[in-house]
Structures are given as C-alpha cells and as structure tokens.
Amino acid sequence: MSSEDEFMSGMSSEEDDMLQGSDNDEGSVDDFGFDEPEPDLGYSQKDDVQAKKKSFDVNFKVFQPKDIQAQQDGLIDEVNMILDIRKEDAAILLRHFRWNKERLIEDYMDRPKKVLEAAGLGPSATGPPKLEIIRGFTCDICCEDEAGLQSFAMKCGHRFCVSCYNQYLSQKIKEEGEAARIQCPSDGCKRIIGARSLDLLVTADLRHRYHELLTRTYVEDKEHFKWCPAPDCENAIECGIKKKDLDKVVPTVACDCKHRFCFGCILADHQPAPCTLVKKWLKKCADDSETANWISANTKECPRCNSTIEKNGGCNHMTCRKCKHEFCWMCMGLWSEHGTSWYNCNRFEERSGSDARDAQAKSRISLERYLHYYNRYANHEQSAKLDKDIYNKTEKKMIQLQSASGMSWIEVQYLNSASQALQTCRQTLKWTYAFAFYLARNNLTEMFEDNQKDLEMAVEALSEMFEKNVTELAEQKLKVEIMDKTTYCNKRRIILLEDTADNLANGVWSWSTDF
Amino acid sequence: MALPKRIIKETERLMAEPVPGISAVPHGDNLRYFDVTIDGPESSPYNHGRYKLELFLPDDYPMTPPKVRFMTKIYHPNIDKLGRICLDVLKSNWSPALQIRTILLSIQALLGAPNPDDPLDPNVAKKWVDDPDDAIREAKVWTWKFGMDYLGFEERKKLRSDFPTMAKGDENYHRAKISDGTT
Ligand SMILES: [Zn+2]
Ligand SMILES: [Zn+2]
Ligand SMILES: [Zn+2]
Ligand SMILES: [Zn+2]
Ligand SMILES: [Zn+2]
Ligand SMILES: [Zn+2]
C-alpha cells in the first residue's frame, strides 16, 4: 500500500457521512435554480395592494458586514467595561456564551472562576503572549529538540514549537473551518486559543481567514440571524421567525443583493409551500429523478405530426413549425382549450377508485399523479430560465430600439418589469405544484386551484407577448398590453399567496399522508 | 519524502518498549503503514481474541489522526462490518500530542467498554441495549469464530468450553471446521 487513498479506498467518504450525523441536511440541496429577482412591481406601484403589508410577508432586516462587526465590537466593549476584563477575553467569553451577553454577565458575577475555566481562560496570569526559546526543550508533536527552537505555550503551560503550532492552526482554520473554539493542541486540554496568541503564530492569510470565521460565528450563534446564501454575498438577515413557526408561515426574506430566500431553510423562495413540504418534495424529486428526467428535457415531439420541437422561450404555447399544430407544452393538449373557461391544465383529475383495483394500477396512478405535478413544477423552473434568456437577448435589442424609435431608457423599462414579474410568478407557480401534490382535497382546494389557474394563464399570456420581436415590441399598443399584463400577473400572485398564507396560518389546509 | 522525525521516534519506541497485548510493525516498503494486533481485554467477550488491524499515517500526521481499521471481523457496537471504528480520539478529539501508542490503547479500551450510545453499527448497538446478555454471547461467538486464528489447534480446543454454544445449525458447521483444524 502506498497511499492513504488506497488504504482507505471505499470507506472514507461514507464513513464521514456516518460519523458526522445529519445536522447539515438543511440547505444541502442547492436550489439556486435561477437568480430570482425581487418582484419589481414597477408599474403597479400606484396600486394600494402594493403599499400595505401582505399576509405572506415577514419582518426582517438586512445587515452588511460592517454592521455585523460593529454589533460584535459593541458587545465586546460593553462586557470589557462591565466586567473589567481584557477585550480579547471578553470576546472569548461572549463566543462561549453564544453572544448571550445577559447570561454571561449573570454567570460571571456568580462564579467568575468557573466561567473562565469553562471558556478555556483558566487561572489568569499576566503579560501578553510571546514566543520563547527554552533550553533543553523538545517539542512533543514533532520531536524536534534543536537549540534555538522557538516555542509557544498558553497559560496552561503546554508548550510546542512554533512550526507545529502553525501547522495545527492551519489545519483547524483552513481544513476544519474552526475559529472560536480552537483548543490547545495538548490532548484533553480545553484552553482556547485567543486572537492575540493566534496573531503571533500564523501567517497573514490565515489570520485573515481566522477573523473572517470569527465574524461568521457571531451570525451562526445568534438565533435570529442567518447568512444570505447567495454566492459571494456577505450580508446577514435578521428575522424573528422560529423553527416551530414554520408550519404556519413561509418566511421569505429579500437580501440587498436581490436574492430572495426562505429564512426557515435558506433555500430560494418557495412560497406558498412550507419548508417541510419543500424538503420532502425535493427529496422525492431527487429519488425519482430517473423517471422524471425526460420531462424537463427541452425537446418533445409534436403530438400531431411527431416532428421534434424545441422549446426556446418560456412560453408554453407551442406551434409546430411543420404542421402548425398549436398545443400546450405542459399537458400536450390543444392550446385552443387553454385560456378558456374549461382550462384545467393545472388540475390533476383524480380517477375513481374502481380504476385502481390492483396494486399495480394504484402505483401507476400514483406515478401519473406525481408526474403531473412534477411536470408543471419542472416546466416553470425551466420556463423562468428561458424567459430570462429571452430578456437578456431582448435587452440588447432594446438598446438598438431606443435609438431607432426615440424611446428613452426609462420608457423601455417596462420590459424589465415584465421579465421580473415572469421570474417571480413562475417561481411561485413552480412551488404551487409541489404544494398541490401534497394537498388533500377539501373545500379550500378549489379556490386554490382557481387562483393557480388564473396566475398561470396570466403568466403564459405575458410570456407569449414577451417573445414578440423587437419591432412589434416597439409598438405602443403592445407596450401598454405588456404593462397591464405585468400588473395583473403581480396582482394574481399576491392574491394566491395571501390565500395560501392565511389558510396556512389558520391551520386549515389538510395534507395527504402520501408524503 | 523523508520520514518525519516524529514518526521515526514513535516507531523506535513502539519496537523498544512494546505495549502489552498490542503490536504494531511498520511495512518494510512503507514506513507509514503498520500491521497491528490488539488482544481482547480479559474481562471482555473478546478475551482470547487477537485482532488484526491496519494503521496508516497520512501525510499531515500528526495534525490529522492515523487511519485505523479492523481487519478481523468483530461484533461490537462501535465497529462496523468494514472494520471502521467510531472513536472520538480518531475524529474530533484527536490531538497532535496523541500517538500511535495512545490510539491503540484507546481502541483496546473500547473493546473493554463498548459504547452503544454512540453506535456505528445500529443493529449491534440496539442488541447491546435491548438484550446485553445475548449481545455478549454473540460477541463471544464471533471471537471464537474469527479472532482465534493465532492459536494452535490443541490450545484452541482447551478453550472451547469458555465459549457459548452456537446457534442451532451453526454447531455442526463449526464442529466440522474445528475438527479439520481450520476456521
Ligand atoms: Zn514541533
Ligand atoms: Zn494546554
Ligand atoms: Zn445577499
Ligand atoms: Zn423554507
Ligand atoms: Zn406538428
Ligand atoms: Zn396545458
């Protein structure tokens, strides 16, 4: 055997899973399906529906890195002053108490020695940390004993050479992402390495990472704080929603970076579906991905002439190039039947029990039912991406249009508003299908399905207008239509979300046990 | 890469002052790879068993712990079918001041004090909690079956009465195996 890999082949990754438990489950599913913008209700701002707080909104506050640092520094200063201890120690104590200042002060007043001991600050001595050269010293970690070997010990007296300390800290900080609770390298010693000792022992890049991680622990330790999960975003959000509230609310928050996510599970906005449902749905989709894969594919066959049709915009109204057959991409049904009173593309027709006599038939029906919802869920996700592509292409053309038609930049912003409405509404629609999958029928489901249908029809209509070419878009008539439809879409979305949120808060939805 | 002083020192000491009931011998062609044996503690169901393990010192040792695995099958709530060991000092409680010697002693101690509250094999752990007598019996059966290769036939025969009767159906199989001197 020559390498570690050979030695541990086939066991290490699985082993880690087993040993580390599953508390990291949440947020492991990357659901940044697309950059979902804030619902920019641009042209609808006159509507009072926008002005008042809606029942599906939660209170939250966005904090920039400098705000977070200032909050921490404030608490450290306070503890430093009240307890008359060094700032570095105050920071360690606060971290030990997970930034609960009141509890720290109370406990410290009662039993200072015990508190210091537990936080790894042991019996206190004086003097700043320093490197030393000790005659006859042998480092217990690397076994070096050469004269002039620089060494370091914290107040616990466990002394190691600087090079070992450096490697140890680098392992902890870089590999294990630890900062606030790095203990003395000696076996069983609970003494925690403070920032000042650390600064003495490591290189600048490691120091930087260490302080970054320390700042992170502040947010991670605070109950009502969460990091914005958007890549490269350094903001944190404060929101009062607790874990136990999550079956009553879907707490979507919006970071300053425009990313909208659920404060409960940090996945991208999944209103109206509650977190537990989302988790189950995503797991189901992952488990059944094989079966459902073909659906999200971007090509299908025309139901009439079987020629291959590629979907390159978000709109689900398809027209076969060859035979001109018009059909719905989602249900493959006639488009002429959509947009009328008998539109029921969103509704899964439960078949009567007599159809499902044997287990096989039942399982087929249950698969069909799942595929019905999954199909629509996946389609809206896909369509949102395609709508966005269209917008990006259109945006370029709009700039040309501006110069050609004499429209100002402001005047072409209606397309941006329309694009954002499409993204946001499709995100909502997408989750209504997961929601509907788990929804058990009662007298409220019809209302929900009607709302879903209305929103979906509005979105498809807007999406279709949106795909028109630039010359058509430049016409005043279409522009007004798009603006109206945009407003209407946003309104329908709000109506749907208010209805679902109210019923969720009142606990009147019932769920199928078929989770 | 030259072998770090630390590993050389540890190996020398393991050879010069071996720990009773434990042996660790590095491979000639890879001094980071050790063949290990650990004797089951006397007061445990693993008594008379001698367990083979493999131990490997990764490149960043001692900043990261050695990798250790049982090669001999063993019935224990913290050791799974693949021989992987659930032991805090091999994971989160590793300290670079710990050594091969101390790790092997910890593993030996784990044999003497199984910890079903922190299980690696949930089935074994459940048995250990629900019916400890039966679990210990099973562990002894496994010791007899897998852990006593190192003994000669006669020595082994003498110990037969110390081990529980196998489950029905097992018995003939094992009697046959023992009588032809193989396991
Ligand atoms: Zn050293
Ligand atoms: Zn120490
Ligand atoms: Zn953000
Ligand atoms: Zn959530
Ligand atoms: Zn066709
Ligand atoms: Zn349809």
mmCIF file of N, CA, C and O in Angstrom, chain A residues 247-330:
data_model
loop_
_atom_site.group_PDB
_atom_site.id
_atom_site.type_symbol
_atom_site.label_atom_id
_atom_site.label_comp_id
_atom_site.label_asym_id
_atom_site.label_seq_id
_atom_site.Cartn_x
_atom_site.Cartn_y
_atom_site.Cartn_z
ATOM 1 N N ASP A 247 -44.544 25.663 10.335
ATOM 2 C CA ASP A 247 -45.709 25.041 9.705
ATOM 3 C C ASP A 247 -46.853 26.041 9.542
ATOM 4 O O ASP A 247 -47.901 25.719 9.014
ATOM 5 N N LYS A 248 -46.595 27.264 10.013
ATOM 6 C CA LYS A 248 -47.635 28.298 9.919
ATOM 7 C C LYS A 248 -47.264 29.426 8.946
ATOM 8 O O LYS A 248 -48.141 30.113 8.432
ATOM 9 N N VAL A 249 -45.986 29.624 8.738
ATOM 10 C CA VAL A 249 -45.549 30.676 7.811
ATOM 11 C C VAL A 249 -44.449 30.173 6.894
ATOM 12 O O VAL A 249 -43.712 29.243 7.235
ATOM 13 N N VAL A 250 -44.328 30.818 5.758
ATOM 14 C CA VAL A 250 -43.214 30.566 4.851
ATOM 15 C C VAL A 250 -42.443 31.884 4.781
ATOM 16 O O VAL A 250 -42.813 32.795 4.051
ATOM 17 N N PRO A 251 -41.388 31.996 5.604
ATOM 18 C CA PRO A 251 -40.747 33.302 5.783
ATOM 19 C C PRO A 251 -39.757 33.656 4.678
ATOM 20 O O PRO A 251 -38.552 33.479 4.829
ATOM 21 N N THR A 252 -40.253 34.181 3.594
ATOM 22 C CA THR A 252 -39.363 34.617 2.522
ATOM 23 C C THR A 252 -38.778 35.982 2.866
ATOM 24 O O THR A 252 -39.501 36.901 3.228
ATOM 25 N N VAL A 253 -37.448 36.082 2.773
ATOM 26 C CA VAL A 253 -36.783 37.360 3.015
ATOM 27 C C VAL A 253 -36.009 37.742 1.756
ATOM 28 O O VAL A 253 -35.700 36.890 0.927
ATOM 29 N N ALA A 254 -35.722 39.032 1.622
ATOM 30 C CA ALA A 254 -35.017 39.505 0.435
ATOM 31 C C ALA A 254 -33.778 40.276 0.865
ATOM 32 O O ALA A 254 -33.867 41.249 1.602
ATOM 33 N N CYS A 255 -32.637 39.779 0.431
ATOM 34 C CA CYS A 255 -31.381 40.430 0.772
ATOM 35 C C CYS A 255 -31.194 41.664 -0.119
ATOM 36 O O CYS A 255 -31.817 41.786 -1.173
ATOM 37 N N ASP A 256 -30.313 42.557 0.311
ATOM 38 C CA ASP A 256 -29.997 43.729 -0.512
ATOM 39 C C ASP A 256 -29.396 43.331 -1.860
ATOM 40 O O ASP A 256 -29.447 44.093 -2.820
ATOM 41 N N CYS A 257 -28.819 42.130 -1.902
ATOM 42 C CA CYS A 257 -28.221 41.661 -3.156
ATOM 43 C C CYS A 257 -29.280 41.180 -4.136
ATOM 44 O O CYS A 257 -28.958 40.675 -5.200
ATOM 45 N N LYS A 258 -30.550 41.277 -3.732
ATOM 46 C CA LYS A 258 -31.700 40.894 -4.562
ATOM 47 C C LYS A 258 -32.071 39.430 -4.455
ATOM 48 O O LYS A 258 -33.083 38.998 -5.002
ATOM 49 N N HIS A 259 -31.248 38.640 -3.762
ATOM 50 C CA HIS A 259 -31.605 37.232 -3.630
ATOM 51 C C HIS A 259 -32.750 37.093 -2.636
ATOM 52 O O HIS A 259 -32.718 37.660 -1.554
ATOM 53 N N ARG A 260 -33.778 36.349 -3.034
ATOM 54 C CA ARG A 260 -34.906 36.109 -2.145
ATOM 55 C C ARG A 260 -34.846 34.672 -1.690
ATOM 56 O O ARG A 260 -34.750 33.757 -2.505
ATOM 57 N N PHE A 261 -34.856 34.477 -0.388
ATOM 58 C CA PHE A 261 -34.761 33.110 0.106
ATOM 59 C C PHE A 261 -35.615 32.909 1.340
ATOM 60 O O PHE A 261 -36.121 33.854 1.930
ATOM 61 N N CYS A 262 -35.779 31.638 1.696
ATOM 62 C CA CYS A 262 -36.596 31.287 2.843
ATOM 63 C C CYS A 262 -35.720 31.334 4.090
ATOM 64 O O CYS A 262 -34.682 30.681 4.134
ATOM 65 N N PHE A 263 -36.144 32.096 5.092
ATOM 66 C CA PHE A 263 -35.355 32.207 6.309
ATOM 67 C C PHE A 263 -35.375 30.887 7.094
ATOM 68 O O PHE A 263 -34.482 30.594 7.869
ATOM 69 N N GLY A 264 -36.395 30.096 6.862
ATOM 70 C CA GLY A 264 -36.508 28.833 7.589
ATOM 71 C C GLY A 264 -35.494 27.802 7.137
ATOM 72 O O GLY A 264 -34.877 27.138 7.954
ATOM 73 N N CYS A 265 -35.314 27.660 5.831
ATOM 74 C CA CYS A 265 -34.468 26.577 5.336
ATOM 75 C C CYS A 265 -33.387 27.078 4.384
ATOM 76 O O CYS A 265 -32.644 26.271 3.844
ATOM 77 N N ILE A 266 -33.299 28.383 4.193
ATOM 78 C CA ILE A 266 -32.351 29.090 3.319
ATOM 79 C C ILE A 266 -32.354 28.668 1.840
ATOM 80 O O ILE A 266 -31.508 29.083 1.070
ATOM 81 N N LEU A 267 -33.323 27.861 1.446
ATOM 82 C CA LEU A 267 -33.459 27.603 0.007
ATOM 83 C C LEU A 267 -34.066 28.840 -0.649
ATOM 84 O O LEU A 267 -34.632 29.692 0.030
ATOM 85 N N ALA A 268 -33.975 28.923 -1.968
ATOM 86 C CA ALA A 268 -34.573 30.050 -2.685
ATOM 87 C C ALA A 268 -36.077 30.091 -2.390
ATOM 88 O O ALA A 268 -36.680 29.052 -2.102
ATOM 89 N N ASP A 269 -36.633 31.267 -2.453
ATOM 90 C CA ASP A 269 -38.057 31.496 -2.146
ATOM 91 C C ASP A 269 -38.937 30.347 -2.620
ATOM 92 O O ASP A 269 -38.922 30.002 -3.800
ATOM 93 N N HIS A 270 -39.699 29.766 -1.683
ATOM 94 C CA HIS A 270 -40.563 28.659 -2.089
ATOM 95 C C HIS A 270 -42.000 28.868 -1.638
ATOM 96 O O HIS A 270 -42.747 27.919 -1.445
ATOM 97 N N GLN A 271 -42.385 30.136 -1.441
ATOM 98 C CA GLN A 271 -43.804 30.392 -1.176
ATOM 99 C C GLN A 271 -44.627 29.848 -2.344
ATOM 100 O O GLN A 271 -44.191 29.963 -3.492
ATOM 101 N N PRO A 272 -45.779 29.280 -2.119
ATOM 102 C CA PRO A 272 -46.502 29.139 -0.859
ATOM 103 C C PRO A 272 -46.203 27.861 -0.075
ATOM 104 O O PRO A 272 -46.838 27.621 0.937
ATOM 105 N N ALA A 273 -45.282 27.038 -0.539
ATOM 106 C CA ALA A 273 -45.097 25.736 0.100
ATOM 107 C C ALA A 273 -44.288 25.858 1.396
ATOM 108 O O ALA A 273 -43.231 26.469 1.392
ATOM 109 N N PRO A 274 -44.766 25.282 2.497
ATOM 110 C CA PRO A 274 -43.988 25.322 3.743
ATOM 111 C C PRO A 274 -42.717 24.473 3.671
ATOM 112 O O PRO A 274 -42.638 23.532 2.871
ATOM 113 N N CYS A 275 -41.735 24.803 4.511
ATOM 114 C CA CYS A 275 -40.399 24.185 4.453
ATOM 115 C C CYS A 275 -40.415 22.653 4.465
ATOM 116 O O CYS A 275 -39.718 22.029 3.674
ATOM 117 N N THR A 276 -41.177 22.045 5.376
ATOM 118 C CA THR A 276 -41.134 20.579 5.482
ATOM 119 C C THR A 276 -41.602 19.946 4.183
ATOM 120 O O THR A 276 -41.041 18.946 3.722
ATOM 121 N N LEU A 277 -42.618 20.563 3.599
ATOM 122 C CA LEU A 277 -43.140 20.065 2.338
ATOM 123 C C LEU A 277 -42.071 20.182 1.241
ATOM 124 O O LEU A 277 -41.875 19.263 0.443
ATOM 125 N N VAL A 278 -41.376 21.297 1.233
ATOM 126 C CA VAL A 278 -40.335 21.538 0.236
ATOM 127 C C VAL A 278 -39.239 20.480 0.352
ATOM 128 O O VAL A 278 -38.781 19.916 -0.640
ATOM 129 N N LYS A 279 -38.851 20.218 1.588
ATOM 130 C CA LYS A 279 -37.796 19.243 1.831
ATOM 131 C C LYS A 279 -38.221 17.866 1.306
ATOM 132 O O LYS A 279 -37.460 17.177 0.631
ATOM 133 N N LYS A 280 -39.470 17.507 1.613
ATOM 134 C CA LYS A 280 -39.972 16.206 1.160
ATOM 135 C C LYS A 280 -40.067 16.157 -0.358
ATOM 136 O O LYS A 280 -39.727 15.158 -0.976
ATOM 137 N N TRP A 281 -40.537 17.255 -0.907
ATOM 138 C CA TRP A 281 -40.691 17.311 -2.367
ATOM 139 C C TRP A 281 -39.344 17.171 -3.057
ATOM 140 O O TRP A 281 -39.185 16.391 -3.994
ATOM 141 N N LEU A 282 -38.354 17.919 -2.598
ATOM 142 C CA LEU A 282 -37.042 17.870 -3.245
ATOM 143 C C LEU A 282 -36.429 16.486 -3.118
ATOM 144 O O LEU A 282 -35.775 15.988 -4.031
ATOM 145 N N LYS A 283 -36.673 15.866 -1.974
ATOM 146 C CA LYS A 283 -36.141 14.523 -1.783
ATOM 147 C C LYS A 283 -36.835 13.568 -2.756
ATOM 148 O O LYS A 283 -36.184 12.753 -3.391
ATOM 149 N N LYS A 284 -38.137 13.716 -2.856
ATOM 150 C CA LYS A 284 -38.884 12.857 -3.768
ATOM 151 C C LYS A 284 -38.392 13.045 -5.206
ATOM 152 O O LYS A 284 -38.167 12.079 -5.913
ATOM 153 N N CYS A 285 -38.200 14.300 -5.586
ATOM 154 C CA CYS A 285 -37.739 14.565 -6.952
ATOM 155 C C CYS A 285 -36.360 13.967 -7.189
ATOM 156 O O CYS A 285 -36.085 13.429 -8.258
ATOM 157 N N ALA A 286 -35.493 14.065 -6.175
ATOM 158 C CA ALA A 286 -34.153 13.507 -6.331
ATOM 159 C C ALA A 286 -34.244 11.992 -6.462
ATOM 160 O O ALA A 286 -33.585 11.381 -7.304
ATOM 161 N N ASP A 287 -35.096 11.371 -5.623
ATOM 162 C CA ASP A 287 -35.242 9.911 -5.661
ATOM 163 C C ASP A 287 -35.839 9.441 -6.986
ATOM 164 O O ASP A 287 -35.500 8.382 -7.488
ATOM 165 N N ASP A 288 -36.767 10.236 -7.512
ATOM 166 C CA ASP A 288 -37.474 9.820 -8.724
ATOM 167 C C ASP A 288 -36.922 10.480 -9.982
ATOM 168 O O ASP A 288 -37.582 10.513 -11.005
ATOM 169 N N SER A 289 -35.711 11.026 -9.875
ATOM 170 C CA SER A 289 -35.211 11.846 -10.980
ATOM 171 C C SER A 289 -35.150 11.058 -12.284
ATOM 172 O O SER A 289 -35.436 11.584 -13.345
ATOM 173 N N GLU A 290 -34.807 9.786 -12.175
ATOM 174 C CA GLU A 290 -34.704 8.952 -13.355
ATOM 175 C C GLU A 290 -36.010 8.966 -14.148
ATOM 176 O O GLU A 290 -36.047 9.281 -15.322
ATOM 177 N N THR A 291 -37.090 8.668 -13.425
ATOM 178 C CA THR A 291 -38.410 8.596 -14.053
ATOM 179 C C THR A 291 -38.810 9.930 -14.673
ATOM 180 O O THR A 291 -39.450 9.976 -15.714
ATOM 181 N N ALA A 292 -38.436 10.997 -13.983
ATOM 182 C CA ALA A 292 -38.969 12.290 -14.382
ATOM 183 C C ALA A 292 -38.052 13.035 -15.338
ATOM 184 O O ALA A 292 -38.416 14.071 -15.855
ATOM 185 N N ASN A 293 -36.886 12.478 -15.577
ATOM 186 C CA ASN A 293 -35.873 13.206 -16.327
ATOM 187 C C ASN A 293 -36.307 13.672 -17.698
ATOM 188 O O ASN A 293 -36.085 14.812 -18.076
ATOM 189 N N TRP A 294 -36.938 12.773 -18.420
ATOM 190 C CA TRP A 294 -37.294 13.090 -19.799
ATOM 191 C C TRP A 294 -38.193 14.303 -19.899
ATOM 192 O O TRP A 294 -38.214 15.008 -20.892
ATOM 193 N N ILE A 295 -38.913 14.563 -18.801
ATOM 194 C CA ILE A 295 -39.889 15.638 -18.847
ATOM 195 C C ILE A 295 -39.249 17.012 -18.965
ATOM 196 O O ILE A 295 -39.698 17.872 -19.714
ATOM 197 N N SER A 296 -38.182 17.175 -18.200
ATOM 198 C CA SER A 296 -37.577 18.501 -18.203
ATOM 199 C C SER A 296 -36.720 18.711 -19.449
ATOM 200 O O SER A 296 -36.171 19.778 -19.661
ATOM 201 N N ALA A 297 -36.628 17.679 -20.260
ATOM 202 C CA ALA A 297 -35.858 17.817 -21.490
ATOM 203 C C ALA A 297 -36.443 18.949 -22.330
ATOM 204 O O ALA A 297 -37.611 19.282 -22.221
ATOM 205 N N ASN A 298 -35.599 19.531 -23.124
ATOM 206 C CA ASN A 298 -36.016 20.722 -23.839
ATOM 207 C C ASN A 298 -36.657 20.452 -25.196
ATOM 208 O O ASN A 298 -37.047 21.357 -25.893
ATOM 209 N N THR A 299 -36.710 19.184 -25.558
ATOM 210 C CA THR A 299 -37.369 18.869 -26.823
ATOM 211 C C THR A 299 -38.472 17.841 -26.600
ATOM 212 O O THR A 299 -38.374 16.988 -25.728
ATOM 213 N N LYS A 300 -39.516 17.961 -27.358
ATOM 214 C CA LYS A 300 -40.610 16.994 -27.342
ATOM 215 C C LYS A 300 -41.076 16.812 -28.777
ATOM 216 O O LYS A 300 -40.680 17.567 -29.669
ATOM 217 N N GLU A 301 -41.952 15.834 -28.961
ATOM 218 C CA GLU A 301 -42.476 15.623 -30.305
ATOM 219 C C GLU A 301 -43.848 16.260 -30.426
ATOM 220 O O GLU A 301 -44.645 16.219 -29.497
ATOM 221 N N CYS A 302 -44.105 16.818 -31.591
ATOM 222 C CA CYS A 302 -45.420 17.394 -31.838
ATOM 223 C C CYS A 302 -46.455 16.278 -31.719
ATOM 224 O O CYS A 302 -46.296 15.216 -32.325
ATOM 225 N N PRO A 303 -47.517 16.476 -30.938
ATOM 226 C CA PRO A 303 -48.497 15.403 -30.762
ATOM 227 C C PRO A 303 -49.245 15.062 -32.054
ATOM 228 O O PRO A 303 -49.857 14.005 -32.144
ATOM 229 N N ARG A 304 -49.173 15.929 -33.040
ATOM 230 C CA ARG A 304 -49.885 15.591 -34.275
ATOM 231 C C ARG A 304 -48.972 14.958 -35.325
ATOM 232 O O ARG A 304 -49.263 13.891 -35.840
ATOM 233 N N CYS A 305 -47.835 15.610 -35.649
ATOM 234 C CA CYS A 305 -47.015 15.093 -36.747
ATOM 235 C C CYS A 305 -45.709 14.456 -36.279
ATOM 236 O O CYS A 305 -44.915 13.995 -37.098
ATOM 237 N N ASN A 306 -45.488 14.441 -34.968
ATOM 238 C CA ASN A 306 -44.308 13.805 -34.379
ATOM 239 C C ASN A 306 -42.968 14.431 -34.733
ATOM 240 O O ASN A 306 -41.923 13.840 -34.465
ATOM 241 N N SER A 307 -42.976 15.601 -35.363
ATOM 242 C CA SER A 307 -41.665 16.197 -35.609
ATOM 243 C C SER A 307 -41.152 16.823 -34.307
ATOM 244 O O SER A 307 -41.928 17.209 -33.438
ATOM 245 N N THR A 308 -39.846 16.870 -34.211
ATOM 246 C CA THR A 308 -39.228 17.327 -32.970
ATOM 247 C C THR A 308 -39.372 18.837 -32.806
ATOM 248 O O THR A 308 -39.131 19.595 -33.739
ATOM 249 N N ILE A 309 -39.773 19.227 -31.613
ATOM 250 C CA ILE A 309 -39.975 20.637 -31.350
ATOM 251 C C ILE A 309 -39.112 21.052 -30.182
ATOM 252 O O ILE A 309 -39.095 20.397 -29.140
ATOM 253 N N GLU A 310 -38.375 22.115 -30.386
ATOM 254 C CA GLU A 310 -37.519 22.589 -29.309
ATOM 255 C C GLU A 310 -38.160 23.796 -28.652
ATOM 256 O O GLU A 310 -38.727 24.654 -29.314
ATOM 257 N N LYS A 311 -38.056 23.843 -27.341
ATOM 258 C CA LYS A 311 -38.630 24.969 -26.609
ATOM 259 C C LYS A 311 -37.506 25.962 -26.377
ATOM 260 O O LYS A 311 -36.504 25.643 -25.756
ATOM 261 N N ASN A 312 -37.632 27.168 -26.905
ATOM 262 C CA ASN A 312 -36.537 28.104 -26.660
ATOM 263 C C ASN A 312 -36.980 29.405 -26.002
ATOM 264 O O ASN A 312 -36.213 30.321 -25.823
ATOM 265 N N GLY A 313 -38.223 29.449 -25.582
ATOM 266 C CA GLY A 313 -38.680 30.581 -24.785
ATOM 267 C C GLY A 313 -39.446 30.035 -23.609
ATOM 268 O O GLY A 313 -39.650 28.819 -23.495
ATOM 269 N N GLY A 314 -39.872 30.898 -22.717
ATOM 270 C CA GLY A 314 -40.565 30.439 -21.533
ATOM 271 C C GLY A 314 -42.014 30.061 -21.809
ATOM 272 O O GLY A 314 -42.611 29.282 -21.090
ATOM 273 N N CYS A 315 -42.559 30.591 -22.862
ATOM 274 C CA CYS A 315 -43.984 30.402 -23.136
ATOM 275 C C CYS A 315 -44.310 28.936 -23.412
ATOM 276 O O CYS A 315 -43.588 28.249 -24.125
ATOM 277 N N ASN A 316 -45.425 28.466 -22.851
ATOM 278 C CA ASN A 316 -45.811 27.075 -23.033
ATOM 279 C C ASN A 316 -46.781 26.866 -24.197
ATOM 280 O O ASN A 316 -47.239 25.768 -24.439
ATOM 281 N N HIS A 317 -47.098 27.953 -24.877
ATOM 282 C CA HIS A 317 -47.942 27.838 -26.068
ATOM 283 C C HIS A 317 -47.046 27.486 -27.260
ATOM 284 O O HIS A 317 -46.271 28.303 -27.733
ATOM 285 N N MET A 318 -47.141 26.264 -27.747
ATOM 286 C CA MET A 318 -46.241 25.812 -28.792
ATOM 287 C C MET A 318 -46.984 25.758 -30.132
ATOM 288 O O MET A 318 -48.155 25.385 -30.186
ATOM 289 N N THR A 319 -46.232 26.110 -31.171
ATOM 290 C CA THR A 319 -46.789 25.933 -32.511
ATOM 291 C C THR A 319 -45.777 25.127 -33.320
ATOM 292 O O THR A 319 -44.623 25.515 -33.435
ATOM 293 N N CYS A 320 -46.235 23.999 -33.818
ATOM 294 C CA CYS A 320 -45.335 23.158 -34.590
ATOM 295 C C CYS A 320 -44.978 23.878 -35.890
ATOM 296 O O CYS A 320 -45.846 24.348 -36.607
ATOM 297 N N ARG A 321 -43.680 23.932 -36.177
ATOM 298 C CA ARG A 321 -43.232 24.615 -37.387
ATOM 299 C C ARG A 321 -43.756 23.941 -38.640
ATOM 300 O O ARG A 321 -44.033 24.561 -39.646
ATOM 301 N N LYS A 322 -43.865 22.619 -38.556
ATOM 302 C CA LYS A 322 -44.186 21.840 -39.741
ATOM 303 C C LYS A 322 -45.684 21.842 -40.025
ATOM 304 O O LYS A 322 -46.116 22.218 -41.106
ATOM 305 N N CYS A 323 -46.484 21.434 -39.026
ATOM 306 C CA CYS A 323 -47.910 21.262 -39.289
ATOM 307 C C CYS A 323 -48.760 22.364 -38.679
ATOM 308 O O CYS A 323 -49.983 22.337 -38.777
ATOM 309 N N LYS A 324 -48.103 23.295 -38.012
ATOM 310 C CA LYS A 324 -48.795 24.444 -37.413
ATOM 311 C C LYS A 324 -49.762 24.071 -36.291
ATOM 312 O O LYS A 324 -50.615 24.861 -35.896
ATOM 313 N N HIS A 325 -49.634 22.851 -35.812
ATOM 314 C CA HIS A 325 -50.475 22.422 -34.702
ATOM 315 C C HIS A 325 -50.126 23.241 -33.454
ATOM 316 O O HIS A 325 -48.959 23.426 -33.129
ATOM 317 N N GLU A 326 -51.132 23.736 -32.776
ATOM 318 C CA GLU A 326 -50.894 24.523 -31.567
ATOM 319 C C GLU A 326 -51.252 23.703 -30.349
ATOM 320 O O GLU A 326 -52.353 23.169 -30.242
ATOM 321 N N PHE A 327 -50.295 23.587 -29.450
ATOM 322 C CA PHE A 327 -50.554 22.752 -28.268
ATOM 323 C C PHE A 327 -49.851 23.319 -27.037
ATOM 324 O O PHE A 327 -49.043 24.242 -27.122
ATOM 325 N N CYS A 328 -50.190 22.751 -25.894
ATOM 326 C CA CYS A 328 -49.615 23.180 -24.617
ATOM 327 C C CYS A 328 -48.430 22.280 -24.282
ATOM 328 O O CYS A 328 -48.543 21.054 -24.284
ATOM 329 N N TRP A 329 -47.296 22.891 -24.012
ATOM 330 C CA TRP A 329 -46.071 22.138 -23.729
ATOM 331 C C TRP A 329 -46.216 21.288 -22.473
ATOM 332 O O TRP A 329 -45.650 20.216 -22.365
ATOM 333 N N MET A 330 -46.999 21.766 -21.531
ATOM 334 C CA MET A 330 -47.088 21.057 -20.255
ATOM 335 C C MET A 330 -47.948 19.817 -20.331
ATOM 336 O O MET A 330 -47.567 18.764 -19.868
#
